[in-house]
Short mmCIF file of C-alpha atoms in Angstrom, two decimals:
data_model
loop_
_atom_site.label_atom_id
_atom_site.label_comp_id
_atom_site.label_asym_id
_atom_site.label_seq_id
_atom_site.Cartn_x
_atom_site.Cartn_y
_atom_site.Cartn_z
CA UNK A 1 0.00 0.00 0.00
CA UNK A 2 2.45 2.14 0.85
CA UNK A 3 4.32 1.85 -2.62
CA UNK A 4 1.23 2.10 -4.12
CA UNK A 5 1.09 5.87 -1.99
CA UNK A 6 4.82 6.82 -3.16
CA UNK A 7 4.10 5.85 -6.89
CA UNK A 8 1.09 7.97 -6.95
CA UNK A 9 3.11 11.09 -5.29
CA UNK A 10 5.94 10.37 -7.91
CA UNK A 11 3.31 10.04 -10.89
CA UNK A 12 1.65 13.33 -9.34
CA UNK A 13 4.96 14.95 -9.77
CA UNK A 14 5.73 13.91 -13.05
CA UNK A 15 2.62 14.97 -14.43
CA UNK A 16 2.05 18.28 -12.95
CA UNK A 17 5.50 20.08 -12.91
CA UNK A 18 5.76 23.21 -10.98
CA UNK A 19 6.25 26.36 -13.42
CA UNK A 20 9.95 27.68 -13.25
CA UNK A 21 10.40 31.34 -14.08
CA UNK A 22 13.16 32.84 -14.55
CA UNK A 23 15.52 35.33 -12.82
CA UNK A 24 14.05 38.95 -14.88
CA UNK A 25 16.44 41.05 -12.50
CA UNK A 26 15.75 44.90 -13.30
CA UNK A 27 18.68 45.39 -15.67
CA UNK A 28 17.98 49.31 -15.47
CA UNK A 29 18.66 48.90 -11.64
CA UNK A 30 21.43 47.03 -11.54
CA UNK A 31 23.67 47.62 -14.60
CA UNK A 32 26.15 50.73 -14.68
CA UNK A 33 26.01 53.41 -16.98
CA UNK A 34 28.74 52.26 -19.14
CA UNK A 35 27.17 48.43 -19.63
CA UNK A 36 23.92 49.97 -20.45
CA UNK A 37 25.44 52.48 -22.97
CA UNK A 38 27.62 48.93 -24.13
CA UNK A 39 24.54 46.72 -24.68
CA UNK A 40 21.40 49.38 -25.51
CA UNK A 41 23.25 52.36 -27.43
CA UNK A 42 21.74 54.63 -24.40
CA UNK A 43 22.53 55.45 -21.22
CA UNK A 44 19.94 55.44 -18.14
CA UNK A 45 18.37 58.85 -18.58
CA UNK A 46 17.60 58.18 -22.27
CA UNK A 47 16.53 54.93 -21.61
CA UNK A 48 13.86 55.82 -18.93
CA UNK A 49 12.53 58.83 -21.31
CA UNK A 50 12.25 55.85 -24.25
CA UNK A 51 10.61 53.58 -21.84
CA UNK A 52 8.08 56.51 -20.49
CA UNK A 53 7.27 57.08 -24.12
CA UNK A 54 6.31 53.48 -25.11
CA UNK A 55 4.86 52.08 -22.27
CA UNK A 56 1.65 52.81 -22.54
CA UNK A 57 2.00 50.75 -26.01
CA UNK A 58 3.28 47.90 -24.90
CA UNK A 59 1.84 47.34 -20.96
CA UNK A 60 0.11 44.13 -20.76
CA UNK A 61 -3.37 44.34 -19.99
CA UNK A 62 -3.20 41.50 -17.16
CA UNK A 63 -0.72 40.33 -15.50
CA UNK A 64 -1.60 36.74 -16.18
CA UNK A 65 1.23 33.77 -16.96
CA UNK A 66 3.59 35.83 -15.54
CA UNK A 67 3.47 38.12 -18.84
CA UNK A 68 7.01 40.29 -19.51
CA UNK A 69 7.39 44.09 -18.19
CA UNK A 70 7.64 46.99 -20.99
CA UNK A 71 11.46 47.47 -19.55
CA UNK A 72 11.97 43.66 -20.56
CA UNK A 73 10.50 44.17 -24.01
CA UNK A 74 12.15 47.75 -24.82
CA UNK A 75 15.42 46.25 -23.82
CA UNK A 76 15.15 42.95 -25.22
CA UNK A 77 13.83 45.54 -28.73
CA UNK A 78 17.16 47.97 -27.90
CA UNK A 79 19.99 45.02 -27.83
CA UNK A 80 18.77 43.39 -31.66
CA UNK A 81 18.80 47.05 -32.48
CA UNK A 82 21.72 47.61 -31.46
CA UNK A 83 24.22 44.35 -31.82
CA UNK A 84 21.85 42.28 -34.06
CA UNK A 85 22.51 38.58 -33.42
CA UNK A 86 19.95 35.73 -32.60
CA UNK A 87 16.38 35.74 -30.72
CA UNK A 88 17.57 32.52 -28.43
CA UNK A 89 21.07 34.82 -27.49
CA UNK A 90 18.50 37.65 -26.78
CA UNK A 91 16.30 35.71 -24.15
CA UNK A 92 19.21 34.05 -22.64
CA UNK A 93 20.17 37.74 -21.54
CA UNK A 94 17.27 38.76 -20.37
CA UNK A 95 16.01 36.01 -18.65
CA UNK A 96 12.85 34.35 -21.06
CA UNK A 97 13.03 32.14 -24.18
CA UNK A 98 12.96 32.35 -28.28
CA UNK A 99 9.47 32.46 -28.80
CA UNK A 100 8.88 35.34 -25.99
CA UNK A 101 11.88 37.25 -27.92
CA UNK A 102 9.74 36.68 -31.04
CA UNK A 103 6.10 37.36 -29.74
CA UNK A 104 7.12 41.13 -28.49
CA UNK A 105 9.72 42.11 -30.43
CA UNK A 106 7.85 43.38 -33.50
CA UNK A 107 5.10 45.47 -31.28
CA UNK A 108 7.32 46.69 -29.84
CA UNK A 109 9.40 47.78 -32.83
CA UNK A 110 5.57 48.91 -33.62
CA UNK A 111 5.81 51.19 -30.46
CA UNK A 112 8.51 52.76 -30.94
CA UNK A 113 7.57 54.05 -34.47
CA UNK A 114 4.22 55.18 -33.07
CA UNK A 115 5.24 56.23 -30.13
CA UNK A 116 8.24 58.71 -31.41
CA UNK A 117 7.69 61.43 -34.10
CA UNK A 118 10.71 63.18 -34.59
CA UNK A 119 11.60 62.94 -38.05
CA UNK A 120 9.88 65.93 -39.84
CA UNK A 121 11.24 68.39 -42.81
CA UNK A 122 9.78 72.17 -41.81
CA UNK A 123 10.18 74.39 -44.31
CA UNK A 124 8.88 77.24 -42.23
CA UNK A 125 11.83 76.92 -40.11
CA UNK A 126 14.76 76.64 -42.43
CA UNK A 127 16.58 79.92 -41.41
CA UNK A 128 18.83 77.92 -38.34
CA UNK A 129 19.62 74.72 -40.81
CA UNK A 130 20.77 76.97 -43.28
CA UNK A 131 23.36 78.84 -40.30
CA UNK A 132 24.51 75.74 -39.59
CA UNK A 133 25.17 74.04 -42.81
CA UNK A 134 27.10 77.59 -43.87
CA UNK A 135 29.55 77.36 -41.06
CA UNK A 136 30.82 73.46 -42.01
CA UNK A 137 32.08 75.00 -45.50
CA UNK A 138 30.75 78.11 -46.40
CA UNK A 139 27.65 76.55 -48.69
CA UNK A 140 24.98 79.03 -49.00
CA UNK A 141 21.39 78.35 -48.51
CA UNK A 142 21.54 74.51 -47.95
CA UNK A 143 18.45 73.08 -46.72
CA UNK A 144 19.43 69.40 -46.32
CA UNK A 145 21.73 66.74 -47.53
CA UNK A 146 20.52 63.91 -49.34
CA UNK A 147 21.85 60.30 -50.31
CA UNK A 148 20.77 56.39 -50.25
CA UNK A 149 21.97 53.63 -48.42
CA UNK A 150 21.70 49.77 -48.66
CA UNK A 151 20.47 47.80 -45.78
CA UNK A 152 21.05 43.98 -45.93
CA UNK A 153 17.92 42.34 -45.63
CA UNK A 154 17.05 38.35 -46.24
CA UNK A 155 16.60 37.05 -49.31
CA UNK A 156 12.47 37.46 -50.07
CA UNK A 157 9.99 35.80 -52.03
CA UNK A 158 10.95 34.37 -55.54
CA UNK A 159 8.02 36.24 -57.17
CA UNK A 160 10.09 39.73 -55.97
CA UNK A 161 13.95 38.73 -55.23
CA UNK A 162 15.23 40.27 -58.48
CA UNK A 163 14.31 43.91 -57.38
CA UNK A 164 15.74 43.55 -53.85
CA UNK A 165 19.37 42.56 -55.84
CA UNK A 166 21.10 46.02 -54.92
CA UNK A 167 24.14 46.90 -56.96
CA UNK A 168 26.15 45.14 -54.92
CA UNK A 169 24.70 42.07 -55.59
CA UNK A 170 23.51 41.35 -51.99
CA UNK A 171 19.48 41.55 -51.09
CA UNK A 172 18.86 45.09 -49.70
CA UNK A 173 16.63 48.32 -49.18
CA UNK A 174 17.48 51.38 -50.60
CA UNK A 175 16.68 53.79 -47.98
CA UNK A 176 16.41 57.58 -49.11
CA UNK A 177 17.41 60.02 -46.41
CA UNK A 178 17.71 64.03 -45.83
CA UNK A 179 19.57 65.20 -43.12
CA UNK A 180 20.45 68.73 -41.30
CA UNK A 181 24.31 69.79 -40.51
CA UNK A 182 23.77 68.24 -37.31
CA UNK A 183 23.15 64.93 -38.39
CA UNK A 184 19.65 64.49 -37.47
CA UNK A 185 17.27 63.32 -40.08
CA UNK A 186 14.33 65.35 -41.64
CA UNK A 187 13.14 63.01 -43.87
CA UNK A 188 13.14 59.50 -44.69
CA UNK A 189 11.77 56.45 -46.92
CA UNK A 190 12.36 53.29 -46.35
CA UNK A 191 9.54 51.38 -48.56
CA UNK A 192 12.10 50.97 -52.17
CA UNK A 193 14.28 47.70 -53.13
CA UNK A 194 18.03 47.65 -53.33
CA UNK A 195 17.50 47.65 -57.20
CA UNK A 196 15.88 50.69 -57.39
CA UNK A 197 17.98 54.42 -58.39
CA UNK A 198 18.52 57.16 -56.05
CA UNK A 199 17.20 59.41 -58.61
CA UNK A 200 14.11 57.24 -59.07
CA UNK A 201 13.30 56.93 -55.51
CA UNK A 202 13.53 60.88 -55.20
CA UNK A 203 11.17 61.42 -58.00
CA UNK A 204 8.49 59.28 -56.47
CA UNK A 205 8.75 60.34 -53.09
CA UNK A 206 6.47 62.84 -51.66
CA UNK A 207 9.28 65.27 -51.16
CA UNK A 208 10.40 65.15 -54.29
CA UNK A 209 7.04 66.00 -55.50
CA UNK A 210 6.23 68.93 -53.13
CA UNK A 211 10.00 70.28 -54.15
CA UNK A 212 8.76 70.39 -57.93
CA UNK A 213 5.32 72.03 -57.16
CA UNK A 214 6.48 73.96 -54.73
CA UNK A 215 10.56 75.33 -54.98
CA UNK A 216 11.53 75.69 -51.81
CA UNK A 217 14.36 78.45 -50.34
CA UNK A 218 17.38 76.92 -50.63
CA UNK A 219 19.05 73.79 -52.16
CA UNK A 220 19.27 70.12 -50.69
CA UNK A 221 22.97 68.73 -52.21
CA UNK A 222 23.06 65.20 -53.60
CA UNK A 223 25.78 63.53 -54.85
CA UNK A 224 26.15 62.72 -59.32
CA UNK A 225 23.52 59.93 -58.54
CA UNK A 226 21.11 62.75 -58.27
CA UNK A 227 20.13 64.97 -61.28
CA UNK A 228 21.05 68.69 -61.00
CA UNK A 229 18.25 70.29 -60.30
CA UNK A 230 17.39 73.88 -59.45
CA UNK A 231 16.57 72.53 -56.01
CA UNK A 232 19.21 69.90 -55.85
CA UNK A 233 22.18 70.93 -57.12
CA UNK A 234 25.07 67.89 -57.78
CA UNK A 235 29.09 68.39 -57.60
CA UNK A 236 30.60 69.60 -60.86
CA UNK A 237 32.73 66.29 -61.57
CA UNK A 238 35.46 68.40 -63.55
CA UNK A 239 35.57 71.43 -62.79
CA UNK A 240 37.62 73.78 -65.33
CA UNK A 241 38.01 77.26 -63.46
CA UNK A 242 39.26 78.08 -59.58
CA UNK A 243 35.56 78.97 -58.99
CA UNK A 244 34.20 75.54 -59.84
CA UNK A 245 36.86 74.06 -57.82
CA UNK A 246 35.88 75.99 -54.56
CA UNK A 247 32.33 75.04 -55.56
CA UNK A 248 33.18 71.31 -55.86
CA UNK A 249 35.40 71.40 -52.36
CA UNK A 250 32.42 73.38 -50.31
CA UNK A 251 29.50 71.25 -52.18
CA UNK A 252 31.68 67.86 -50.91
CA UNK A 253 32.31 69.12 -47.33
CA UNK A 254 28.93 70.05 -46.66
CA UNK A 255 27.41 66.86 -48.14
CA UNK A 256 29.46 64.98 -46.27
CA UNK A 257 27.52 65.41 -43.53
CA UNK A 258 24.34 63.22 -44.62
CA UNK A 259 27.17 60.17 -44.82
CA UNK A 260 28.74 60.72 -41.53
CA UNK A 261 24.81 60.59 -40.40
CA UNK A 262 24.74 57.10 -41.72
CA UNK A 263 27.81 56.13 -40.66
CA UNK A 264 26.42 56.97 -37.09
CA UNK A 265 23.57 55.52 -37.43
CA UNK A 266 24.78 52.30 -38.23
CA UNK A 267 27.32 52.24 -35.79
CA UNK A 268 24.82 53.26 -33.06
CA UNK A 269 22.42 50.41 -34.32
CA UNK A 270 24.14 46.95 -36.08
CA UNK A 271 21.31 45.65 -37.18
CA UNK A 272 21.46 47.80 -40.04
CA UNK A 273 25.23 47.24 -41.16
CA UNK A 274 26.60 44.80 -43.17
CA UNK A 275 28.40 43.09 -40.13
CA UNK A 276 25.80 41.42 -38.46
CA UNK A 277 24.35 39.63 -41.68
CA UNK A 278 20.91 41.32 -42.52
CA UNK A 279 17.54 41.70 -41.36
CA UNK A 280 15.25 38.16 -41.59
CA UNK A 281 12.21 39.32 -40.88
CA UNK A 282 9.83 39.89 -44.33
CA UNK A 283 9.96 42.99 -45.88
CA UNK A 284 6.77 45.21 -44.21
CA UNK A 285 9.19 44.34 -40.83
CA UNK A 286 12.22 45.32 -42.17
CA UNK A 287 11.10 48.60 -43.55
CA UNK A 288 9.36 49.31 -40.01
CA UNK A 289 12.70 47.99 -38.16
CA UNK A 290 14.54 50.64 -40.19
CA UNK A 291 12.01 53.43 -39.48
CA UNK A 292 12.47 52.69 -35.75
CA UNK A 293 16.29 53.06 -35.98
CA UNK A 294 16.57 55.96 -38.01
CA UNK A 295 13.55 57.52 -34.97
CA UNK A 296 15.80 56.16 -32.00
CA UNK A 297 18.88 57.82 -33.71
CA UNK A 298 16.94 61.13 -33.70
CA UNK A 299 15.97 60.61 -30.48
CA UNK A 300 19.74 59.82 -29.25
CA UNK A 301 20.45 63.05 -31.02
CA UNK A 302 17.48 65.08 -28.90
CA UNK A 303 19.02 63.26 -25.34
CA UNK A 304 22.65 64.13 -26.24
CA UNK A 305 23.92 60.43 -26.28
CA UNK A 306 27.33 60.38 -26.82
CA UNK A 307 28.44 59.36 -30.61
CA UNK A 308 29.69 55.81 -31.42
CA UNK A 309 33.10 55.57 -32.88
CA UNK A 310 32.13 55.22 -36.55
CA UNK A 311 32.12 51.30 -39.30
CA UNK A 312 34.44 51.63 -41.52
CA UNK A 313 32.24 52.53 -44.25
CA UNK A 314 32.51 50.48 -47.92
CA UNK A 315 33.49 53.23 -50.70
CA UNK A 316 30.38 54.16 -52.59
CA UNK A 317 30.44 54.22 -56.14
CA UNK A 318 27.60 56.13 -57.77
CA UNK A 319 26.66 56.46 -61.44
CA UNK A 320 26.23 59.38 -62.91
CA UNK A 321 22.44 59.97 -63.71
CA UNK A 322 21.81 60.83 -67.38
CA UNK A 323 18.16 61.23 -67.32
CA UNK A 324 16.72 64.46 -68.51
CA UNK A 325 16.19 66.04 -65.09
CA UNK A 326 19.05 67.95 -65.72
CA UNK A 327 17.46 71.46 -65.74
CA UNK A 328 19.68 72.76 -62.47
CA UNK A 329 22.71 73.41 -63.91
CA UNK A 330 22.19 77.07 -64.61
CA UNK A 331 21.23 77.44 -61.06
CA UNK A 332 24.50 75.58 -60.66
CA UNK A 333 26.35 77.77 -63.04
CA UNK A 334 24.88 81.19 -61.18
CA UNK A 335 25.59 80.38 -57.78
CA UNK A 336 29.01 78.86 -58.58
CA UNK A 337 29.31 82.55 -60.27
CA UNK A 338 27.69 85.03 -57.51
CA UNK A 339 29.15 82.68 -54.18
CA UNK A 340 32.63 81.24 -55.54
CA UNK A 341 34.10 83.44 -57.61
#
């Protein structure tokens, strides 16, 4: 009888195993400054602002099956961000498993590009970004800087590989972006494959559309990919007199400013670079993963977190666009005349 009793118990046992949960230790109140910086991009300050701005988002309802805390979730959202890697590596940190990782990480990602709108081209306000761009090289009237840049993503469906083949041969998405002098971002898309032109993305963007209706009050700058345009004015590539020199040195300087921007952005957040593989998510993911980076960037910028020291960057190589957009160059010509000379 009494074995009878103890098999029972040890049946019992078997079947009905008590839930385990794991240690979820406050990692904003017990890691230093420097290890938060190391593994989220952001120190404590900026983190708690982020966290007050998405919480509402991202709160449970209940607190049934022991559910994960909005600090979990932005944190566990903040390290793929910022070093990439693996789901399984990412709940191993933080104290839950893959399939948690998986379940929040995308509302979250969600939150954070709802949550945060910081990424907005005024042209009412234009007389400080102008100021600023002047001082880096002494480039009148500059409203923005504009370029592309590839992010690796996983290979998609067959039915729409071909266009995500960037000219690099790698699967990407062109992502169009205008920045100020201080490296912030004004204006981004993130919705075109790595096969598509810079020129071409311009053209069909909504910017590029209000720019032709409406010319704005000053010039963005965009490298020979771009046509020269009497609001985008491109580097003469050989220049003949000392004035078109000076032009070609102040238009490169100043420019330079929207790749240091992406240089920063994709040291600040790994996901995006090269390094770390790509993003494997589908493509309606990626493109929102990439929105939240470029907003988190901004919002680094707004907190004053401390730059990352800078990827070496691959050389670009663009081609020159020979479309017949070309109808800048006597804006080109006159400001190379009235400013350079």
């Amino acid at each position: 009888m009494a074995t009878f009793i103890m098999m029972c118990k040890e049946m019992d046992r078997v079947l009905h195993k008590e839930r385990v949960f794991r240690d979820r230790t406050r990692q904003l109140d017990t890691l230093s400054e420097d290890k938060l910086y190391a593994r989220y991009r952001m120190p404590r300050h900026a983190l708690l602002k982020l966290l007050e701005a998405v919480s509402p988002s991202i709160t449970p309802a209940t607190q049934r099956s022991h559910s994960l805390s909005p600090e979990t979730k932005l944190l566990l959202t903040l390290r793929y961000l910022s070093k990439g890697g693996f789901f399984v590596e990412l709940g191993d940190l933080h104290g839950t498993v893959k399939s948690s990782v998986s379940r929040v990480f995308h509302p979250t990602v969600d939150a954070i590009c709802n949550s945060i709108n910081n990424i907005c081209f005024d042209l009412d306000n234009l007389r400080k970004v102008k100021h600023d761009f002047y001082r880096l090289a002494g480039f009148p009237r500059v409203i923005g800087a504009i370029d592309g840049t590839l992010v690796p993503i996983r290979r998609p469906p067959a039915d729409e590989e071909a266009a995500y083949v960037c000219r690099k041969g790698f699967h990407a998405i062109n992502v169009q972006a205008i920045c100020d002098a201080n490296l912030r971002f004004t204006n981004v898309v993130t919705k075109w494959p790595g096969s598509a032109h810079d020129a071409s993305i311009l053209t069909n963007s909504s910017i590029g559309d209000q720019f032709n209706r409406n010319c704005p009050d000053g010039f963005l700058l965009g490298d020979s990919g771009y046509g020269c345009r009497p609001w985008l004015l491109t580097p003469v590539l050989d220049p003949k007199t000392r004035h078109e020199e000076r032009y070609k040195s102040s238009h490169c300087r100043t420019r330079n400013t929207i790749e240091r921007a992406f240089g920063v952005l994709k040291s600040r957040f790994r996901c995006l670079h090269k390094s770390t593989g790509c993003l494997p998510f589908s493509t309606s993911k990626n493109c929102k993963v990439i929105m939240a980076a470029f907003k988190l960037h901004n919002f680094c910028m707004d907190q004053k977190v401390p730059l990352p020291q800078l990827l070496e960057e691959d050389q670009e190589t663009h081609v020159i666009y020979q479309g017949n957009v070309q109808d800048g160059h006597q804006a080109r010509a006159q400001l190379i005349a009235h400013y350079f000379s």
